[in-house]
Amino acid sequence: QVSELVQFLLLKDQKKIPIKRADMLKTVIREYRDAYSEIVNKAGKTLQEVFGLQLVEIDSKRHTYILINNEPRAESKYLCRDKEKEKMGLLLIILSFIFMKGNSVKDSALWEFLHLLRVYPGKEHQVFGDVRKLVTEEFVRQKYLEITPIPLTDPPEFKYQWGPRAEKEISKKDVLNAVAKIQGKDPTFWASQYSEAQATR
Amino acid sequence: ENREAMLNSRSNRLTEALEEANALFDGVCRAREAALDAQFLVLASNIGKEKASELHSEMSAFDSTAFAEDLLTFMGINRIEEADDSEDDQSGFLPRDAWKKMGEEAVKYFKRAPVFHYMLGSFKSEPTVPKQRIERQKKASRGKAEQAMPAQLKKMEESHQEATEKEVERILGILQTHFENDPDTPISFFDFVIDPNSFARTVENMFHVSFLIRDGLARIKLDEDELPVIEPTKPSGGGEEESRAGARNQVIIRLDQREWK
C-alpha cells in the first residue's frame, strides 16, 4: 500500500498540480481508511529517504499536498528539460517583482513590467507561447501564484501574490539574493525587503 | 474613477472623499442610498489599503525598470546602436537561449521536486548486444526503427489468446512498415526478434514471428552471410510458389540465455 501511494504521488506530481487527499484515499488506500495516516506517514518517509522529497500539506482545510525537493541544492545541473527551466525563469522574475513591490501587485503593474522584458499578454511569445495563459492559469493551478480580483473595480482588476507552492519551494531570502545578484548589489541595499526576508523563515 | 489620483501618497483626496461621504450620510433616508454608501466604504478602504502598501514599498524603493534592464543584460541581450530603432522603445536583440539562461539560474533557487517519469517504454539508447550482429551484416543498420519495437511490444492486455493474436498482427504491421520504408533490404531475423533487455521477450517475439511464417505472411531466408533474414511476403504475385514453400518446412531455432547475451 505504501509503495502504491508513493508511486501515485510521484505520478500526480508530474503536472505540479496539488494532490487532494480525497484522490489519495480513492485511488490507493480504499479499504485501509483507518490506517490512512499511518500509510501517508510511511509514504512520506519513503519519499524522503529514497527520493529526497518532502510531502507538504499546503491547505489544511481542503487537505491538498505537494512534493518539494528536500535535498540541499547540488552544485551540479538540475535535471530538467529546457521548457521547464524557461518557465521557472519567468516564474522567478514574477515572484521577485511581487516580493520587491511589497508582496502584492496589480495585474497592470506586472504586465507593464513584463512588457519591458518583451513579454506581452496579448502576443504569442516565441518561448512561452500564450503567456497570459501560462501565468494566469498554469502557474495559478500549480499554486505558484495566487490571483484575486480587486472588488468593485471596473473594468475588473486583479492582484497577484505568491501562492502556497511558491512559499514552500522558495524563500524571500532566496528571491532577494537572486535580485541582488542580477543587479550587482548587496541584498541589504533594499533595507525593508531585507529585514522582511530575514524575519521570514 | 480617480483611483490613481487618490493613490498618490501626497494627495489627501481619499480623506476628503471620506469626509464628504460622511456628511452625505446624514441625509440618507432610503435603503438604496445606504447601499451606495456601503459600496463607497468598501472602495475607499481598498484604496486605503493600497495606499498603505505603497507606503511600505516606498521605503526601499524598488526600481523595476532598472531590474528589467539588468535582467535583459543577464539573459545576454545584444545592445546594438541603431539609428532607425529610435521609434521602437525596445532596442537590442535577445538571443534564442535568453530564457534558458535565465531558467538555469532560476532553478537553483527552487526546491522543486524533479518530475518523475517511467523509464520503460522509451528506448532511446542503442542496444549493445545486437551490435555484434549488426556489424556482421553488410547492410545499413535500421537502428532507430527497430529500437522502437520493444517499446511497442511491451503492452500485454486481456486474455492470452487475444493478446497473442494482437501481438502477431502488430509484429506483422511493424515488419510491413519497415518494408514500406526500405523495400529491398530484408531485416536480420535476430535484429527483429531480439529484445536487448529481456530474454523472455525475445523468446516471445520469436514465438509470435513463427505464427507469421506459419501463415505465410512472412518469410525467412538466409542471406549471403548465412544469417537468417525476415521479410513480409507480398500479398499479390507469386502466390502459389510462396504458399508451397511455406507449407512443409520445420525449423528449430535454439537460443539460450547465454547465447542471447
Tab-separated table of C-alpha atoms in Angstrom:
chain	number	residue	atom	x	y	z
A	1	GLN	CA	0.000	0.000	0.000
A	2	VAL	CA	2.720	2.401	0.933
A	3	SER	CA	4.657	1.860	-2.261
A	4	GLU	CA	1.472	2.214	-4.285
A	5	LEU	CA	0.847	5.536	-2.634
A	6	VAL	CA	4.403	6.646	-3.248
A	7	GLN	CA	4.081	5.841	-6.941
A	8	PHE	CA	0.729	7.584	-7.095
A	9	LEU	CA	2.159	10.721	-5.547
A	10	LEU	CA	5.163	10.781	-7.840
A	11	LEU	CA	2.946	10.430	-10.884
A	12	LYS	CA	0.474	13.048	-9.751
A	13	ASP	CA	3.308	15.454	-9.150
A	14	GLN	CA	4.268	15.433	-12.821
A	15	LYS	CA	1.876	18.238	-13.631
A	16	LYS	CA	2.728	20.054	-10.423
A	17	ILE	CA	-0.926	20.336	-9.532
A	18	PRO	CA	-1.560	19.812	-5.824
A	19	ILE	CA	-2.781	16.388	-4.814
A	20	LYS	CA	-6.062	16.079	-2.962
A	21	ARG	CA	-6.382	13.754	-0.058
A	22	ALA	CA	-9.686	12.551	-1.460
A	23	ASP	CA	-7.903	11.319	-4.570
A	24	MET	CA	-5.303	9.582	-2.491
A	25	LEU	CA	-7.999	7.829	-0.499
A	26	LYS	CA	-9.988	6.908	-3.569
A	27	THR	CA	-7.198	5.630	-5.705
A	28	VAL	CA	-4.922	3.908	-3.332
A	29	ILE	CA	-5.966	3.335	0.166
A	30	ARG	CA	-9.537	2.107	-0.369
A	31	GLU	CA	-10.203	-0.459	2.325
A	32	TYR	CA	-7.440	0.765	4.545
A	33	ARG	CA	-9.019	4.056	5.521
A	34	ASP	CA	-8.323	3.597	9.179
A	35	ALA	CA	-4.651	3.168	8.563
A	36	TYR	CA	-4.686	6.235	6.330
A	37	SER	CA	-2.500	8.492	8.380
A	38	GLU	CA	-0.051	5.711	9.071
A	39	ILE	CA	0.218	4.916	5.381
A	40	VAL	CA	0.664	8.559	4.481
A	41	ASN	CA	3.370	8.962	7.090
A	42	LYS	CA	5.223	5.939	5.820
A	43	ALA	CA	4.880	7.146	2.263
A	44	GLY	CA	6.296	10.471	3.324
A	45	LYS	CA	9.227	8.739	4.937
A	46	THR	CA	9.908	6.707	1.825
A	47	LEU	CA	9.733	9.781	-0.350
A	48	GLN	CA	12.221	11.488	1.896
A	49	GLU	CA	14.639	8.633	2.318
A	50	VAL	CA	14.577	7.262	-1.194
A	51	PHE	CA	13.923	10.363	-3.275
A	52	GLY	CA	14.817	13.234	-1.003
A	53	LEU	CA	11.360	14.673	-1.448
A	54	GLN	CA	9.051	16.094	1.148
A	55	LEU	CA	5.287	15.714	1.160
A	56	VAL	CA	3.866	19.001	2.334
A	57	GLU	CA	0.292	19.946	3.083
A	58	ILE	CA	-0.402	23.340	1.624
A	59	ASP	CA	-4.042	23.608	2.531
A	60	SER	CA	-5.132	22.152	5.818
A	61	LYS	CA	-8.798	22.846	5.175
A	62	ARG	CA	-9.006	21.217	1.773
A	63	HIS	CA	-6.187	18.759	2.506
A	64	THR	CA	-4.065	19.260	-0.545
A	65	TYR	CA	-0.445	18.277	-0.793
A	66	ILE	CA	2.593	18.960	-2.915
A	67	LEU	CA	6.011	17.390	-3.237
A	68	ILE	CA	9.038	19.521	-2.765
A	69	ASN	CA	12.722	18.801	-3.020
A	70	ASN	CA	14.367	18.475	0.338
A	71	GLU	CA	17.868	17.844	-0.823
A	72	PRO	CA	20.438	20.565	-0.347
A	73	ARG	CA	20.944	22.173	-3.666
A	74	ALA	CA	23.586	20.314	-5.543
A	75	GLU	CA	26.121	22.284	-7.452
A	76	SER	CA	25.569	20.096	-10.454
A	77	LYS	CA	22.984	20.907	-13.062
A	78	TYR	CA	19.421	20.336	-12.043
A	79	LEU	CA	17.910	17.701	-14.233
A	80	CYS	CA	15.054	19.174	-16.102
A	81	ARG	CA	14.051	19.961	-19.618
A	82	ASP	CA	14.602	23.325	-21.229
A	83	LYS	CA	10.890	24.054	-21.305
A	84	GLU	CA	10.686	23.631	-17.587
A	85	LYS	CA	13.778	25.765	-16.997
A	86	GLU	CA	12.437	28.614	-19.076
A	87	LYS	CA	9.159	28.622	-17.188
A	88	MET	CA	10.988	28.666	-13.890
A	89	GLY	CA	12.981	31.628	-15.145
A	90	LEU	CA	9.831	33.585	-15.871
A	91	LEU	CA	8.318	32.495	-12.601
A	92	LEU	CA	11.301	33.622	-10.583
A	93	ILE	CA	11.130	37.022	-12.195
A	94	ILE	CA	7.437	37.358	-11.412
A	95	LEU	CA	7.873	36.238	-7.815
A	96	SER	CA	10.778	38.629	-7.402
A	97	PHE	CA	8.771	41.512	-8.764
A	98	ILE	CA	5.875	40.737	-6.444
A	99	PHE	CA	8.070	40.469	-3.384
A	100	MET	CA	10.145	43.554	-4.079
A	101	LYS	CA	6.987	45.537	-4.625
A	102	GLY	CA	5.573	44.630	-1.254
A	103	ASN	CA	4.138	41.125	-1.731
A	104	SER	CA	1.207	42.138	-3.839
A	105	VAL	CA	0.966	43.790	-7.228
A	106	LYS	CA	-1.805	44.783	-9.564
A	107	ASP	CA	-2.071	42.906	-12.822
A	108	SER	CA	-1.490	46.069	-14.831
A	109	ALA	CA	1.732	46.724	-12.954
A	110	LEU	CA	3.017	43.211	-13.529
A	111	TRP	CA	2.255	43.154	-17.243
A	112	GLU	CA	3.734	46.614	-17.634
A	113	PHE	CA	6.907	45.262	-16.097
A	114	LEU	CA	6.925	42.131	-18.264
A	115	HIS	CA	6.482	44.369	-21.272
A	116	LEU	CA	9.998	45.612	-20.583
A	117	LEU	CA	11.196	42.036	-20.988
A	118	ARG	CA	9.399	41.690	-24.316
A	119	VAL	CA	6.683	39.533	-22.808
A	120	TYR	CA	3.197	40.618	-23.771
A	121	PRO	CA	-0.113	39.134	-22.629
A	122	GLY	CA	-1.763	39.581	-25.978
A	123	LYS	CA	1.053	38.347	-28.170
A	124	GLU	CA	2.264	34.808	-28.806
A	125	HIS	CA	5.713	34.524	-27.268
A	126	GLN	CA	8.494	32.696	-29.025
A	127	VAL	CA	9.420	30.750	-25.941
A	128	PHE	CA	6.297	30.771	-23.780
A	129	GLY	CA	3.514	30.749	-26.331
A	130	ASP	CA	0.360	32.015	-24.685
A	131	VAL	CA	1.989	33.831	-21.790
A	132	ARG	CA	-1.215	35.069	-20.273
A	133	LYS	CA	-2.446	31.513	-20.042
A	134	LEU	CA	0.837	30.340	-18.569
A	135	VAL	CA	0.811	32.987	-15.890
A	136	THR	CA	-2.858	33.241	-15.035
A	137	GLU	CA	-3.787	29.594	-15.448
A	138	GLU	CA	-0.849	27.231	-15.255
A	139	PHE	CA	1.088	28.985	-12.523
A	140	VAL	CA	-2.109	29.524	-10.578
A	141	ARG	CA	-3.233	25.890	-10.905
A	142	GLN	CA	0.162	24.800	-9.699
A	143	LYS	CA	-0.219	27.161	-6.752
A	144	TYR	CA	2.846	29.199	-7.576
A	145	LEU	CA	0.746	32.315	-7.921
A	146	GLU	CA	-2.472	33.483	-6.397
A	147	ILE	CA	-4.635	35.895	-8.325
A	148	THR	CA	-7.576	37.532	-6.615
A	149	PRO	CA	-9.967	40.075	-8.019
A	150	ILE	CA	-9.958	43.540	-6.530
A	151	PRO	CA	-13.551	44.267	-5.563
A	152	LEU	CA	-15.583	46.924	-7.258
A	153	THR	CA	-13.080	47.661	-9.939
A	154	ASP	CA	-14.441	48.393	-13.343
A	155	PRO	CA	-13.022	47.080	-15.629
A	156	PRO	CA	-12.119	44.294	-13.183
A	157	GLU	CA	-8.577	44.349	-11.870
A	158	PHE	CA	-6.652	41.663	-10.088
A	159	LYS	CA	-3.893	41.416	-7.584
A	160	TYR	CA	-1.071	38.926	-7.848
A	161	GLN	CA	0.595	37.332	-4.867
A	162	TRP	CA	2.761	34.359	-4.099
A	163	GLY	CA	0.877	31.079	-3.979
A	164	PRO	CA	1.359	28.397	-1.323
A	165	ARG	CA	3.684	26.329	-3.507
A	166	ALA	CA	5.943	29.317	-4.014
A	167	GLU	CA	6.001	29.855	-0.250
A	168	LYS	CA	7.233	26.303	0.224
A	169	GLU	CA	9.617	25.968	-2.698
A	170	ILE	CA	11.424	29.254	-2.402
A	171	SER	CA	12.149	31.760	0.306
A	172	LYS	CA	12.071	35.537	0.280
A	173	LYS	CA	15.708	35.439	1.154
A	174	ASP	CA	16.464	33.394	-1.964
A	175	VAL	CA	14.486	35.757	-4.087
A	176	LEU	CA	16.197	38.804	-2.674
A	177	ASN	CA	19.554	37.167	-3.266
A	178	ALA	CA	18.605	36.471	-6.849
A	179	VAL	CA	17.593	40.069	-7.403
A	180	ALA	CA	20.755	41.277	-5.748
A	181	LYS	CA	22.887	39.015	-7.889
A	182	ILE	CA	21.254	40.165	-11.091
A	183	GLN	CA	21.530	43.809	-10.164
A	184	GLY	CA	25.048	43.508	-8.840
A	185	LYS	CA	24.123	44.897	-5.479
A	186	ASP	CA	24.122	43.709	-1.915
A	187	PRO	CA	20.781	42.395	-0.631
A	188	THR	CA	20.932	44.935	2.186
A	189	PHE	CA	20.543	47.644	-0.433
A	190	TRP	CA	16.809	47.177	-0.116
A	191	ALA	CA	16.512	47.569	3.614
A	192	SER	CA	12.880	46.771	4.253
A	193	GLN	CA	12.809	43.832	1.896
A	194	TYR	CA	15.975	42.603	3.526
A	195	SER	CA	14.570	42.745	7.014
A	196	GLU	CA	11.373	41.093	5.904
A	197	ALA	CA	13.368	38.316	4.246
A	198	GLN	CA	15.396	37.817	7.390
A	199	ALA	CA	12.287	37.671	9.509
A	200	THR	CA	10.501	35.102	7.371
A	201	ARG	CA	11.603	31.513	7.877
B	1	GLU	CA	-12.613	56.959	-11.102
B	2	ASN	CA	-9.907	58.986	-9.660
B	3	ARG	CA	-8.178	55.972	-8.260
B	4	GLU	CA	-4.699	56.912	-9.330
B	5	ALA	CA	-5.070	60.412	-8.029
B	6	MET	CA	-6.226	59.074	-4.679
B	7	LEU	CA	-3.379	56.607	-4.515
B	8	ASN	CA	-0.820	59.315	-4.810
B	9	SER	CA	0.695	59.427	-1.379
B	10	ARG	CA	0.883	63.138	-1.401
B	11	SER	CA	-2.772	63.566	-2.019
B	12	ASN	CA	-5.456	63.931	0.552
B	13	ARG	CA	-8.192	63.183	-1.919
B	14	LEU	CA	-9.130	59.980	-0.138
B	15	THR	CA	-9.566	61.734	3.166
B	16	GLU	CA	-11.629	64.435	1.505
B	17	ALA	CA	-13.821	61.879	-0.182
B	18	LEU	CA	-14.401	60.106	3.101
B	19	GLU	CA	-15.354	63.296	4.810
B	20	GLU	CA	-17.751	64.155	2.046
B	21	ALA	CA	-19.356	60.729	2.259
B	22	ASN	CA	-19.706	61.102	5.968
B	23	ALA	CA	-21.520	64.368	5.577
B	24	LEU	CA	-23.777	62.981	2.917
B	25	PHE	CA	-24.762	60.019	5.008
B	26	ASP	CA	-26.685	62.252	7.379
B	27	GLY	CA	-29.071	62.984	4.554
B	28	VAL	CA	-29.668	59.337	3.724
B	29	CYS	CA	-33.138	58.067	4.166
B	30	ARG	CA	-33.502	55.349	1.551
B	31	ALA	CA	-32.038	51.877	1.612
B	32	ARG	CA	-30.571	52.275	-1.856
B	33	GLU	CA	-28.578	55.259	-0.728
B	34	ALA	CA	-27.298	53.387	2.261
B	35	ALA	CA	-26.195	50.582	-0.011
B	36	LEU	CA	-24.303	53.040	-2.167
B	37	ASP	CA	-22.670	54.389	0.910
B	38	ALA	CA	-21.592	50.941	1.939
B	39	GLN	CA	-20.217	50.340	-1.517
B	40	PHE	CA	-18.266	53.514	-1.293
B	41	LEU	CA	-16.851	52.438	2.029
B	42	VAL	CA	-15.538	49.212	0.569
B	43	LEU	CA	-13.955	51.068	-2.315
B	44	ALA	CA	-12.426	53.611	-0.015
B	45	SER	CA	-10.962	51.016	2.270
B	46	ASN	CA	-9.440	49.170	-0.654
B	47	ILE	CA	-7.796	52.312	-1.821
B	48	GLY	CA	-6.660	52.960	1.698
B	49	LYS	CA	-5.104	49.540	1.854
B	50	GLU	CA	-3.333	50.068	-1.407
B	51	LYS	CA	-2.006	53.371	-0.262
B	52	ALA	CA	-0.680	51.728	2.844
B	53	SER	CA	1.125	49.042	0.907
B	54	GLU	CA	2.588	51.568	-1.477
B	55	LEU	CA	3.859	53.423	1.511
B	56	HIS	CA	5.616	50.290	2.641
B	57	SER	CA	7.385	49.643	-0.618
B	58	GLU	CA	8.339	53.221	-0.982
B	59	MET	CA	10.569	52.784	1.991
B	60	SER	CA	13.050	50.814	-0.051
B	61	ALA	CA	12.149	51.932	-3.495
B	62	PHE	CA	12.489	49.191	-5.987
B	63	ASP	CA	13.338	50.381	-9.446
B	64	SER	CA	11.649	47.866	-11.687
B	65	THR	CA	12.935	49.474	-14.848
B	66	ALA	CA	16.494	49.023	-13.712
B	67	PHE	CA	15.676	45.464	-12.713
B	68	ALA	CA	14.316	44.783	-16.177
B	69	GLU	CA	17.423	46.226	-17.778
B	70	ASP	CA	19.660	44.106	-15.602
B	71	LEU	CA	17.598	41.032	-16.390
B	72	LEU	CA	17.991	41.614	-20.104
B	73	THR	CA	21.718	42.006	-19.604
B	74	PHE	CA	21.802	38.779	-17.632
B	75	MET	CA	19.966	36.997	-20.412
B	76	GLY	CA	22.605	38.150	-22.836
B	77	ILE	CA	20.945	40.943	-24.731
B	78	ASN	CA	22.849	42.373	-27.596
B	79	ARG	CA	22.511	46.122	-27.497
B	80	ILE	CA	23.290	47.489	-30.923
B	81	GLU	CA	23.171	51.173	-31.535
B	82	GLU	CA	20.867	51.643	-34.476
B	83	ALA	CA	19.541	54.962	-35.588
B	84	ASP	CA	16.289	53.706	-37.058
B	85	ASP	CA	15.364	51.791	-33.924
B	86	SER	CA	14.606	55.025	-32.155
B	87	GLU	CA	10.867	54.642	-32.714
B	88	ASP	CA	10.863	51.211	-31.194
B	89	ASP	CA	11.317	51.715	-27.491
B	90	GLN	CA	12.973	48.359	-27.277
B	91	SER	CA	16.330	48.254	-28.905
B	92	GLY	CA	18.626	45.318	-28.666
B	93	PHE	CA	18.382	41.711	-29.617
B	94	LEU	CA	17.594	38.903	-27.207
B	95	PRO	CA	19.390	35.686	-28.145
B	96	ARG	CA	17.478	32.445	-28.528
B	97	ASP	CA	18.768	30.948	-25.320
B	98	ALA	CA	17.999	34.050	-23.268
B	99	TRP	CA	15.208	32.463	-21.281
B	100	LYS	CA	17.040	29.183	-20.965
B	101	LYS	CA	19.898	31.052	-19.374
B	102	MET	CA	17.511	32.732	-17.008
B	103	GLY	CA	15.934	29.400	-16.239
B	104	GLU	CA	19.223	27.743	-15.427
B	105	GLU	CA	19.856	30.390	-12.832
B	106	ALA	CA	16.291	30.244	-11.547
B	107	VAL	CA	16.138	26.509	-10.887
B	108	LYS	CA	18.906	26.886	-8.352
B	109	TYR	CA	16.570	28.782	-6.090
B	110	PHE	CA	13.550	26.498	-6.159
B	111	LYS	CA	13.117	23.396	-4.068
B	112	ARG	CA	11.246	21.819	-6.898
B	113	ALA	CA	10.759	18.075	-6.929
B	114	PRO	CA	12.121	16.658	-10.190
B	115	VAL	CA	9.347	15.360	-12.375
B	116	PHE	CA	9.051	11.626	-12.258
B	117	HIS	CA	8.769	9.631	-15.471
B	118	TYR	CA	8.750	5.938	-16.046
B	119	MET	CA	11.957	4.689	-17.630
B	120	LEU	CA	10.247	1.881	-19.504
B	121	GLY	CA	8.971	2.376	-22.960
B	122	SER	CA	11.394	4.889	-24.351
B	123	PHE	CA	14.317	3.093	-25.807
B	124	LYS	CA	16.471	5.943	-26.934
B	125	SER	CA	19.795	4.290	-26.258
B	126	GLU	CA	21.451	1.926	-28.689
B	127	PRO	CA	21.429	-1.699	-27.591
B	128	THR	CA	24.861	-3.164	-27.147
B	129	VAL	CA	24.000	-6.822	-27.729
B	130	PRO	CA	22.808	-6.815	-31.317
B	131	LYS	CA	25.682	-4.521	-32.239
B	132	GLN	CA	27.914	-7.530	-32.924
B	133	ARG	CA	25.355	-8.974	-35.262
B	134	ILE	CA	24.782	-5.674	-36.980
B	135	GLU	CA	28.453	-5.388	-37.756
B	136	ARG	CA	28.388	-8.717	-39.496
B	137	GLN	CA	25.538	-7.512	-41.659
B	138	LYS	CA	26.790	-5.669	-44.678
B	139	LYS	CA	23.526	-3.824	-44.975
B	140	ALA	CA	22.879	-0.456	-43.366
B	141	SER	CA	21.584	-0.625	-39.851
B	142	ARG	CA	17.959	0.200	-39.391
B	143	GLY	CA	18.701	1.038	-35.790
B	144	LYS	CA	16.123	3.568	-34.704
B	145	ALA	CA	13.037	1.928	-36.074
B	146	GLU	CA	13.890	-1.375	-34.507
B	147	GLN	CA	14.598	0.243	-31.216
B	148	ALA	CA	11.045	1.471	-31.226
B	149	MET	CA	9.745	-2.056	-31.340
B	150	PRO	CA	10.480	-3.222	-27.840
B	151	ALA	CA	8.553	-0.258	-26.520
B	152	GLN	CA	5.526	-1.135	-28.582
B	153	LEU	CA	5.696	-4.777	-27.769
B	154	LYS	CA	5.729	-4.136	-24.062
B	155	LYS	CA	1.989	-3.910	-23.649
B	156	MET	CA	0.198	-7.124	-22.817
B	157	GLU	CA	-3.521	-6.880	-22.382
B	158	GLU	CA	-6.591	-9.021	-21.704
B	159	SER	CA	-6.640	-12.740	-22.343
B	160	HIS	CA	-3.694	-14.654	-23.577
B	161	GLN	CA	-5.178	-15.754	-26.830
B	162	GLU	CA	-6.371	-12.324	-27.836
B	163	ALA	CA	-3.035	-10.950	-26.792
B	164	THR	CA	-1.201	-13.392	-28.957
B	165	GLU	CA	-3.281	-12.530	-31.982
B	166	LYS	CA	-2.820	-8.858	-31.351
B	167	GLU	CA	0.898	-9.255	-30.959
B	168	VAL	CA	1.190	-11.212	-34.132
B	169	GLU	CA	-0.762	-8.597	-36.002
B	170	ARG	CA	1.320	-5.853	-34.544
B	171	ILE	CA	4.532	-7.536	-35.486
B	172	LEU	CA	3.306	-8.012	-38.993
B	173	GLY	CA	2.460	-4.354	-39.122
B	174	ILE	CA	5.925	-3.401	-37.992
B	175	LEU	CA	7.535	-5.686	-40.496
B	176	GLN	CA	5.432	-4.229	-43.272
B	177	THR	CA	6.168	-0.679	-42.240
B	178	HIS	CA	9.870	-1.367	-42.408
B	179	PHE	CA	9.413	-2.648	-45.863
B	180	GLU	CA	7.482	0.356	-46.983
B	181	ASN	CA	10.420	2.466	-45.955
B	182	ASP	CA	13.101	0.174	-47.238
B	183	PRO	CA	11.704	-2.320	-49.714
B	184	ASP	CA	14.832	-4.021	-50.895
B	185	THR	CA	16.502	-4.939	-47.696
B	186	PRO	CA	15.193	-7.744	-45.600
B	187	ILE	CA	15.738	-7.400	-41.899
B	188	SER	CA	18.068	-9.577	-39.974
B	189	PHE	CA	15.909	-12.051	-38.141
B	190	PHE	CA	17.842	-11.552	-34.965
B	191	ASP	CA	17.643	-7.798	-35.130
B	192	PHE	CA	13.936	-8.172	-35.460
B	193	VAL	CA	13.209	-10.505	-32.598
B	194	ILE	CA	15.853	-9.792	-30.055
B	195	ASP	CA	14.900	-7.530	-27.202
B	196	PRO	CA	18.199	-6.322	-25.809
B	197	ASN	CA	16.744	-6.005	-22.355
B	198	SER	CA	14.710	-9.123	-21.954
B	199	PHE	CA	15.414	-12.720	-22.800
B	200	ALA	CA	11.801	-13.640	-22.129
B	201	ARG	CA	10.613	-11.003	-24.559
B	202	THR	CA	12.983	-12.279	-27.196
B	203	VAL	CA	11.541	-15.748	-26.922
B	204	GLU	CA	8.038	-14.346	-27.099
B	205	ASN	CA	8.916	-12.354	-30.180
B	206	MET	CA	10.214	-15.470	-31.868
B	207	PHE	CA	7.047	-17.252	-30.898
B	208	HIS	CA	4.915	-14.565	-32.492
B	209	VAL	CA	7.022	-14.403	-35.605
B	210	SER	CA	6.596	-18.129	-36.042
B	211	PHE	CA	2.875	-17.525	-36.498
B	212	LEU	CA	3.572	-15.168	-39.321
B	213	ILE	CA	5.782	-17.728	-41.009
B	214	ARG	CA	3.252	-20.468	-40.496
B	215	ASP	CA	0.531	-18.383	-42.051
B	216	GLY	CA	2.719	-17.434	-44.954
B	217	LEU	CA	2.651	-13.765	-44.072
B	218	ALA	CA	6.382	-13.573	-43.710
B	219	ARG	CA	9.340	-15.473	-44.988
B	220	ILE	CA	12.719	-16.304	-43.614
B	221	LYS	CA	15.725	-16.894	-45.811
B	222	LEU	CA	19.444	-16.974	-45.385
B	223	ASP	CA	21.412	-14.010	-46.601
B	224	GLU	CA	24.920	-14.003	-48.005
B	225	ASP	CA	26.414	-14.344	-44.563
B	226	GLU	CA	24.287	-17.376	-43.883
B	227	LEU	CA	22.317	-15.399	-41.344
B	228	PRO	CA	18.557	-15.536	-41.286
B	229	VAL	CA	16.654	-12.556	-42.582
B	230	ILE	CA	12.968	-11.951	-42.489
B	231	GLU	CA	10.684	-10.162	-44.884
B	232	PRO	CA	6.935	-9.921	-45.354
B	233	THR	CA	5.508	-11.852	-48.228
B	234	LYS	CA	3.929	-9.809	-50.965
B	235	PRO	CA	0.157	-10.171	-50.967
B	236	SER	CA	-0.142	-10.455	-54.738
B	237	GLY	CA	2.062	-12.192	-57.287
B	238	GLY	CA	3.962	-15.399	-56.854
B	239	GLY	CA	1.263	-16.596	-54.506
B	240	GLU	CA	1.403	-20.226	-55.421
B	241	GLU	CA	5.093	-20.588	-55.048
B	242	GLU	CA	5.126	-18.940	-51.665
B	243	SER	CA	2.350	-20.985	-50.227
B	244	ARG	CA	4.030	-24.146	-51.402
B	245	ALA	CA	7.350	-23.114	-49.964
B	246	GLY	CA	5.815	-22.235	-46.643
B	247	ALA	CA	3.910	-25.461	-46.349
B	248	ARG	CA	6.238	-28.088	-45.072
B	249	ASN	CA	9.294	-26.584	-43.554
B	250	GLN	CA	10.174	-27.059	-39.990
B	251	VAL	CA	12.913	-25.056	-38.443
B	252	ILE	CA	14.139	-25.267	-34.920
B	253	ILE	CA	15.930	-22.338	-33.509
B	254	ARG	CA	17.643	-22.803	-30.270
B	255	LEU	CA	18.517	-19.854	-28.140
B	256	ASP	CA	19.507	-19.954	-24.550
B	257	GLN	CA	20.154	-17.088	-22.273
B	258	ARG	CA	23.873	-17.106	-22.632
B	259	GLU	CA	23.704	-17.067	-26.363
B	260	TRP	CA	21.139	-14.300	-26.239
B	261	LYS	CA	23.519	-12.228	-24.145
